[in-house]
Short mmCIF file of N, CA and C in Angstrom, two decimals:
data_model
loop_
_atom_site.label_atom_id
_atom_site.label_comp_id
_atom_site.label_asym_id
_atom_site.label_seq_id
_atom_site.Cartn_x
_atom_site.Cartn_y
_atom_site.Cartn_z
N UNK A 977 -31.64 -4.71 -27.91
CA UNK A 977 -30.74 -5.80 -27.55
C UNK A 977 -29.57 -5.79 -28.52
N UNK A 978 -28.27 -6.09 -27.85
CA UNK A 978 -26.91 -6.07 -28.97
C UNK A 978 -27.44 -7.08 -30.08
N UNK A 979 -26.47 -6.82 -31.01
CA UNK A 979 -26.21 -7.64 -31.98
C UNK A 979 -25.28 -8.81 -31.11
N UNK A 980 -25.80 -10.00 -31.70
CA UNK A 980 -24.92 -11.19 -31.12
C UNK A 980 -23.19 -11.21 -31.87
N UNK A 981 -22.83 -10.42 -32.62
CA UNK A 981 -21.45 -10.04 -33.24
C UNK A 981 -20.86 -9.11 -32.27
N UNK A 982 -21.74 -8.22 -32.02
CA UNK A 982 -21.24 -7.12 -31.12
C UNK A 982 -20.76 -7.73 -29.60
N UNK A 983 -21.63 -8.49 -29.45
CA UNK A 983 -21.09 -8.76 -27.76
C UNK A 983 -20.14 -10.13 -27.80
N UNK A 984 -19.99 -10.57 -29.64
CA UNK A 984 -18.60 -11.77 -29.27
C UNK A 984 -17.43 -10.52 -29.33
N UNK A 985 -17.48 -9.92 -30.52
CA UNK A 985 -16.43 -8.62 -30.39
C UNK A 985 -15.66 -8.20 -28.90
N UNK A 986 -16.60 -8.00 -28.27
CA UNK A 986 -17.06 -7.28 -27.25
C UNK A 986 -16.09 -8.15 -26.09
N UNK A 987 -16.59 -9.16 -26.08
CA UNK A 987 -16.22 -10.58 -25.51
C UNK A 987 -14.46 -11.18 -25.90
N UNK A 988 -14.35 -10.84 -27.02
CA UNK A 988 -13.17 -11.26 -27.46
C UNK A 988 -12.14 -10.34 -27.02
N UNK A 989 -12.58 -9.02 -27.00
CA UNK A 989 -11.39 -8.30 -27.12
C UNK A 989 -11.03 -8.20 -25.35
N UNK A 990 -12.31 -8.33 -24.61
CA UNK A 990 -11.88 -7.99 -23.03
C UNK A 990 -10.94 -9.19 -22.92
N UNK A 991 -11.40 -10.67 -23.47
CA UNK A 991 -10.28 -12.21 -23.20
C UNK A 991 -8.97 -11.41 -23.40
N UNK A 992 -8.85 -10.80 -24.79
CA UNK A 992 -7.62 -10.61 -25.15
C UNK A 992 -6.95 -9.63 -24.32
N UNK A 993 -7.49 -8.93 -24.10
CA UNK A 993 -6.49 -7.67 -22.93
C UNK A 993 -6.43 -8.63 -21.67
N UNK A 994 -7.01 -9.30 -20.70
CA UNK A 994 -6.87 -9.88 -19.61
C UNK A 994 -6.04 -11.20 -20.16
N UNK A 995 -5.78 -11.56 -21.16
CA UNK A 995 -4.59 -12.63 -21.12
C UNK A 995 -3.46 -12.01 -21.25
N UNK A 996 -3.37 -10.64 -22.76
CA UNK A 996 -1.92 -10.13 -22.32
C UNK A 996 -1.69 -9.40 -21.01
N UNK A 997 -2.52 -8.79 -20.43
CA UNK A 997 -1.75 -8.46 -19.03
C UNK A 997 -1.49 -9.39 -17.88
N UNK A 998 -2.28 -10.55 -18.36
CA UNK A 998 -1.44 -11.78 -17.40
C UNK A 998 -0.60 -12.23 -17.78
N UNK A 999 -0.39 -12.54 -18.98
CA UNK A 999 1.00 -12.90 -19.52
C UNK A 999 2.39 -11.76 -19.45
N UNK A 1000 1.88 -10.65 -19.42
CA UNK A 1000 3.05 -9.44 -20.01
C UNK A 1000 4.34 -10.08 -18.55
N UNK A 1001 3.93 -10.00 -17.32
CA UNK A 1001 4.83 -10.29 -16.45
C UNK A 1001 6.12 -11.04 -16.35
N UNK A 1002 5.41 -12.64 -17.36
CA UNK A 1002 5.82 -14.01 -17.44
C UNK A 1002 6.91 -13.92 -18.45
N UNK A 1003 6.25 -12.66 -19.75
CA UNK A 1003 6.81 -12.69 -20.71
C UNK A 1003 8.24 -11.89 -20.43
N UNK A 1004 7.91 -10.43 -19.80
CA UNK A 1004 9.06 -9.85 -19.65
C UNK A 1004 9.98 -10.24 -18.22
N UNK A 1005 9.63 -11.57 -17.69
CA UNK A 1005 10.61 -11.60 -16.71
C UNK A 1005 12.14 -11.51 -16.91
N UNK A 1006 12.48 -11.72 -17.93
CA UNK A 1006 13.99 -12.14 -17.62
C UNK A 1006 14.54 -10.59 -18.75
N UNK A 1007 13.39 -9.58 -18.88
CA UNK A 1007 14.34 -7.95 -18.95
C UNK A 1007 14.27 -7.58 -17.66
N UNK A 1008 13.15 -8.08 -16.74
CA UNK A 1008 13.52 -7.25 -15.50
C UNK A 1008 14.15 -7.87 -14.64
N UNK A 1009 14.42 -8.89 -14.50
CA UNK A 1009 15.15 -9.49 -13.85
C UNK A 1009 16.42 -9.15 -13.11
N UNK A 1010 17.05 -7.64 -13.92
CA UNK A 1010 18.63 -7.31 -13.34
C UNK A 1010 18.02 -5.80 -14.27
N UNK A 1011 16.47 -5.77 -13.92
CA UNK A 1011 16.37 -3.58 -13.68
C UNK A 1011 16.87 -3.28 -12.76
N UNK A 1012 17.78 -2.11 -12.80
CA UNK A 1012 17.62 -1.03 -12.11
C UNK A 1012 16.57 -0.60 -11.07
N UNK A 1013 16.18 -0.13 -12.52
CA UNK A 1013 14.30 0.51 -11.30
C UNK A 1013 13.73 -0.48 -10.77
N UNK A 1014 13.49 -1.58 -11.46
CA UNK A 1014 12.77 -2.78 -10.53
C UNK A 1014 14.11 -3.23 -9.06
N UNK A 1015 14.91 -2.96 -8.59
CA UNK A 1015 15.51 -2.94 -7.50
C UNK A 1015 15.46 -1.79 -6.85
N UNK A 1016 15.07 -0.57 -7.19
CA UNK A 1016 15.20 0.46 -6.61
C UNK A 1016 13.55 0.63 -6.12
N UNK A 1017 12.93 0.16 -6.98
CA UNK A 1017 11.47 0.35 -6.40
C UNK A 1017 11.32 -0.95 -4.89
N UNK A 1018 11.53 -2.05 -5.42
CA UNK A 1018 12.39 -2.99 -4.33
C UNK A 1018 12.25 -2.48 -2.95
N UNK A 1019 13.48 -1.58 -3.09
CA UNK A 1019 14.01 -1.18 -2.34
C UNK A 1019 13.26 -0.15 -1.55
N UNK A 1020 12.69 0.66 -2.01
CA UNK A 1020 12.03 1.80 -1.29
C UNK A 1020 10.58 1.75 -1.29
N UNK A 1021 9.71 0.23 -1.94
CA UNK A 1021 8.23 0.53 -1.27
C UNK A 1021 8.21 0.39 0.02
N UNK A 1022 8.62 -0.40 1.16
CA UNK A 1022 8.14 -0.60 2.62
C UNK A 1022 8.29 0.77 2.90
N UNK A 1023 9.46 1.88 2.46
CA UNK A 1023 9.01 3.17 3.38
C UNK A 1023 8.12 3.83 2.56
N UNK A 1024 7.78 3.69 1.34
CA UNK A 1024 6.78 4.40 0.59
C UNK A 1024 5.37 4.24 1.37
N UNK A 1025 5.44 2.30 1.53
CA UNK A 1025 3.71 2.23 2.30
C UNK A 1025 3.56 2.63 3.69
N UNK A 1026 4.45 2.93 4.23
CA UNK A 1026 4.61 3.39 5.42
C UNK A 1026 4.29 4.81 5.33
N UNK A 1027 5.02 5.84 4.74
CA UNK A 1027 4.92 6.91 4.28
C UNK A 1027 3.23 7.70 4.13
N UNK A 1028 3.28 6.56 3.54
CA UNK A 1028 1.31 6.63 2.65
C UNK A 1028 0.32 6.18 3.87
N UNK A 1029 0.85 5.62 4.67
CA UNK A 1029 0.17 5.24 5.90
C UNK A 1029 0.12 6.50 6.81
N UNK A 1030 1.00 6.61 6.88
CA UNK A 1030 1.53 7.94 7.94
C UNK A 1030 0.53 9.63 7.72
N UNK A 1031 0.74 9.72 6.44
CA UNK A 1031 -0.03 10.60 5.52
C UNK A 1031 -1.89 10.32 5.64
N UNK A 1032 -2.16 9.12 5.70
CA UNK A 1032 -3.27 9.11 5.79
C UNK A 1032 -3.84 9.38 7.07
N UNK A 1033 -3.32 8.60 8.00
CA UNK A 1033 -3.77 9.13 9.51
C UNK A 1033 -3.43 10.10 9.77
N UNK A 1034 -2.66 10.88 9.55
CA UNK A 1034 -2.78 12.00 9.80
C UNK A 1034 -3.32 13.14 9.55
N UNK A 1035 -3.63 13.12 8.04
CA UNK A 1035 -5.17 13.86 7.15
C UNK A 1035 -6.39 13.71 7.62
N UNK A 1036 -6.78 12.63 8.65
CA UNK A 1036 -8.40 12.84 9.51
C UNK A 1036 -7.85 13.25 10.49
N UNK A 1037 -7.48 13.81 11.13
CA UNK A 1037 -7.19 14.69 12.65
C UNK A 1037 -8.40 15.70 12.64
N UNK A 1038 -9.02 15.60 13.26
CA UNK A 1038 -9.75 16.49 13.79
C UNK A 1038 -9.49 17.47 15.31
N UNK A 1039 -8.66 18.53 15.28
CA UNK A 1039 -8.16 19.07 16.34
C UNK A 1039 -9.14 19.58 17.62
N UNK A 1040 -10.00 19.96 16.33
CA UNK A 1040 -10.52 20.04 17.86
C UNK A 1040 -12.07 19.08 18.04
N UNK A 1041 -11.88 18.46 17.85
CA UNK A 1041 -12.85 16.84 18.04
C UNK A 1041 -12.67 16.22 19.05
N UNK A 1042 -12.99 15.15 20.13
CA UNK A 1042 -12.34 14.51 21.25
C UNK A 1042 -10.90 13.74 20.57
N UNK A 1043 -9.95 14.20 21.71
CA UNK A 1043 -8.47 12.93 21.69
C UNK A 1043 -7.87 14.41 21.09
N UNK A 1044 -8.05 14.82 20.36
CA UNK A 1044 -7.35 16.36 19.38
C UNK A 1044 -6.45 15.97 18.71
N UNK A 1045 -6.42 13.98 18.28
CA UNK A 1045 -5.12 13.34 17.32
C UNK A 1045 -4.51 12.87 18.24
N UNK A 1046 -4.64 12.73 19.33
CA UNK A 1046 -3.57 11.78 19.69
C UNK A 1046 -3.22 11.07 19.64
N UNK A 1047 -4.00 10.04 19.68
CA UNK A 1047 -4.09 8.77 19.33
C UNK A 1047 -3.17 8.11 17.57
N UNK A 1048 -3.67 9.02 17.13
CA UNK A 1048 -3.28 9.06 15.42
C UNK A 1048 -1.91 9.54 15.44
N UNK A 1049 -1.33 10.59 16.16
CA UNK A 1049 0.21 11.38 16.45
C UNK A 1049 1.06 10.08 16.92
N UNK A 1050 0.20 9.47 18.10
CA UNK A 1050 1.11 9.00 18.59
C UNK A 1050 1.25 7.32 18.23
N UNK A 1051 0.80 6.78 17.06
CA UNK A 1051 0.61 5.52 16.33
C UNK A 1051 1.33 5.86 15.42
N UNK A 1052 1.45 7.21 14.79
CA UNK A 1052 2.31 7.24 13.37
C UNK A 1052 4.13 7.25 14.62
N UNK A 1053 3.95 8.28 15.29
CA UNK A 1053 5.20 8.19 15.85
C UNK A 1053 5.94 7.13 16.22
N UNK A 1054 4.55 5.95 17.46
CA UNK A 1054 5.22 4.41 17.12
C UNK A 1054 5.70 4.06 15.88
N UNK A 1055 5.13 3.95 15.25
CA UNK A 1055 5.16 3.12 13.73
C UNK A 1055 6.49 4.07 13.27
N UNK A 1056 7.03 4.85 13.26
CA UNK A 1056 8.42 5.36 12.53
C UNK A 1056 9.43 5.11 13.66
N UNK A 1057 9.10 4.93 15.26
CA UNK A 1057 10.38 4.57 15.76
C UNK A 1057 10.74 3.04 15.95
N UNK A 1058 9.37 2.17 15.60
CA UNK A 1058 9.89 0.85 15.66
C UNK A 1058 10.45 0.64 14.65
N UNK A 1059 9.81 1.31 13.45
CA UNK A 1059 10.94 0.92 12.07
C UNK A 1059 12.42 1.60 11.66
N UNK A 1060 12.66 2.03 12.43
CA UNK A 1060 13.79 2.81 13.13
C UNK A 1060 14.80 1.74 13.73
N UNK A 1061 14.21 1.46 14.98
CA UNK A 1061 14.49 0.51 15.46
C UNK A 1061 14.75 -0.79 15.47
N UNK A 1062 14.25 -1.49 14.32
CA UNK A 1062 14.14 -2.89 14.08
C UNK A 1062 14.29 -3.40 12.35
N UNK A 1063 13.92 -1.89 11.91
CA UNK A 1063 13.69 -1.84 10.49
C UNK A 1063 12.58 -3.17 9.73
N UNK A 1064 11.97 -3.13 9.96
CA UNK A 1064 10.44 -4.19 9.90
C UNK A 1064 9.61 -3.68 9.59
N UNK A 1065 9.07 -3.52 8.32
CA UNK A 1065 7.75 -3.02 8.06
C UNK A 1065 6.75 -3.54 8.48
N UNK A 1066 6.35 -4.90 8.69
CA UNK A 1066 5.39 -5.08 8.95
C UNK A 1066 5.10 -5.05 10.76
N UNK A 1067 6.32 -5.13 11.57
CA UNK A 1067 6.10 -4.79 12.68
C UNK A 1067 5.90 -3.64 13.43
N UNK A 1068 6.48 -2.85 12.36
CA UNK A 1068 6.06 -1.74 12.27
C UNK A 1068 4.58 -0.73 12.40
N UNK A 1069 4.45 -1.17 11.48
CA UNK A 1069 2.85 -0.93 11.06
C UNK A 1069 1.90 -1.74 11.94
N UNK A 1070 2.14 -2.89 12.58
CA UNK A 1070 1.23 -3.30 13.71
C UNK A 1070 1.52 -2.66 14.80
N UNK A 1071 3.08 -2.10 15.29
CA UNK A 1071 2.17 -1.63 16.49
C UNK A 1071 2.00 -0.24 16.59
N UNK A 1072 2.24 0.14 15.45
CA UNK A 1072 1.60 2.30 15.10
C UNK A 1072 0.10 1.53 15.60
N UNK A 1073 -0.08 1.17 14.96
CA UNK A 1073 -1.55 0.58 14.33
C UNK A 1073 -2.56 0.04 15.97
N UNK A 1074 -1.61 -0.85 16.59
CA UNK A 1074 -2.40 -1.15 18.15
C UNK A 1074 -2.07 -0.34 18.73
N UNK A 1075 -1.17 0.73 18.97
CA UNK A 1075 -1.32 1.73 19.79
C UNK A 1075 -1.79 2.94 19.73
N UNK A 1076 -2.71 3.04 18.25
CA UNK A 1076 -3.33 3.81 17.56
C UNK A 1076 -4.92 3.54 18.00
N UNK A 1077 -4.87 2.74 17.84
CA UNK A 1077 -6.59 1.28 18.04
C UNK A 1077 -6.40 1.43 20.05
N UNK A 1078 -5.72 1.10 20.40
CA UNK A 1078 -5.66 1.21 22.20
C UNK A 1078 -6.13 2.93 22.96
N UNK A 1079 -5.54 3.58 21.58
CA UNK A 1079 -5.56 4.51 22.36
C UNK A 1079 -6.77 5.43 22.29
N UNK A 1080 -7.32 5.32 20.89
CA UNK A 1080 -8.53 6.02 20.41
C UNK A 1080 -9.64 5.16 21.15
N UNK A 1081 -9.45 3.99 21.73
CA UNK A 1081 -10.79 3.09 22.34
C UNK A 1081 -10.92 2.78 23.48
N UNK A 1082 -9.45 2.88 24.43
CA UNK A 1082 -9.85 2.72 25.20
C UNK A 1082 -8.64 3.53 26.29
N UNK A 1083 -7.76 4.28 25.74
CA UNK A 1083 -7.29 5.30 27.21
C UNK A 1083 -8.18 6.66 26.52
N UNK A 1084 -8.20 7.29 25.24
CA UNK A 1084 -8.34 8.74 25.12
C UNK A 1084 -10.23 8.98 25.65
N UNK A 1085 -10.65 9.78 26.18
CA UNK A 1085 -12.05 9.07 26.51
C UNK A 1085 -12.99 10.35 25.45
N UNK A 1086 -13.82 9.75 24.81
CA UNK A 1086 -14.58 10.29 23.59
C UNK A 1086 -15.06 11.69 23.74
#
């Protein structure tokens, strides 16, 4: 069994890392406030998670499995021409996503 020193140690130091990384945010708001990179990242996660979305469905394709990806081809393809179209990430990504889900369940047949 620990030493009862060891697990306040132990105890103290996890408090102390989980308060400064809740605080670090609060503390450095007003250097990031007018970053650069913090506007540029801003700026380019919705196509990053999109990106990373896109990438993922498309890494389980199984070609020659039933559907041969279609379903998955043709949800990423929605999903980049509505955001094309409308520029909306999140509307985006719902309807890659239901016409991804429609098509693997109930037109492509297993």
């Amino acid at each position: 069994m620990p030493e009862p020193v060891y697990i306040a140690v132990a105890l103290a130091t996890a408090i102390a890392i989980t308060v400064t990384l809740r605080a670090a945010p609060f503390v450095m708001k007003s250097r990031l406030k007018e970053s650069e990179l913090l506007a540029d990242v801003g700026r380019w996660m919705p196509l990053g998670a999109v990106v990373i979305l896109a990438i993922y469905a498309l890494a389980g394709i199984k070609v020659s499995g039933p559907g041969h990806g279609v379903a998955e081809i043709a949800g990423v393809v929605v999903t980049v021409a509505v955001h094309w179209w409308r520029g909306n990430t999140v509307l985006s990504i719902v309807a890659g996503t239901a016409v991804c889900l429609l098509l693997a369940n109930g037109v492509i047949p297993a």
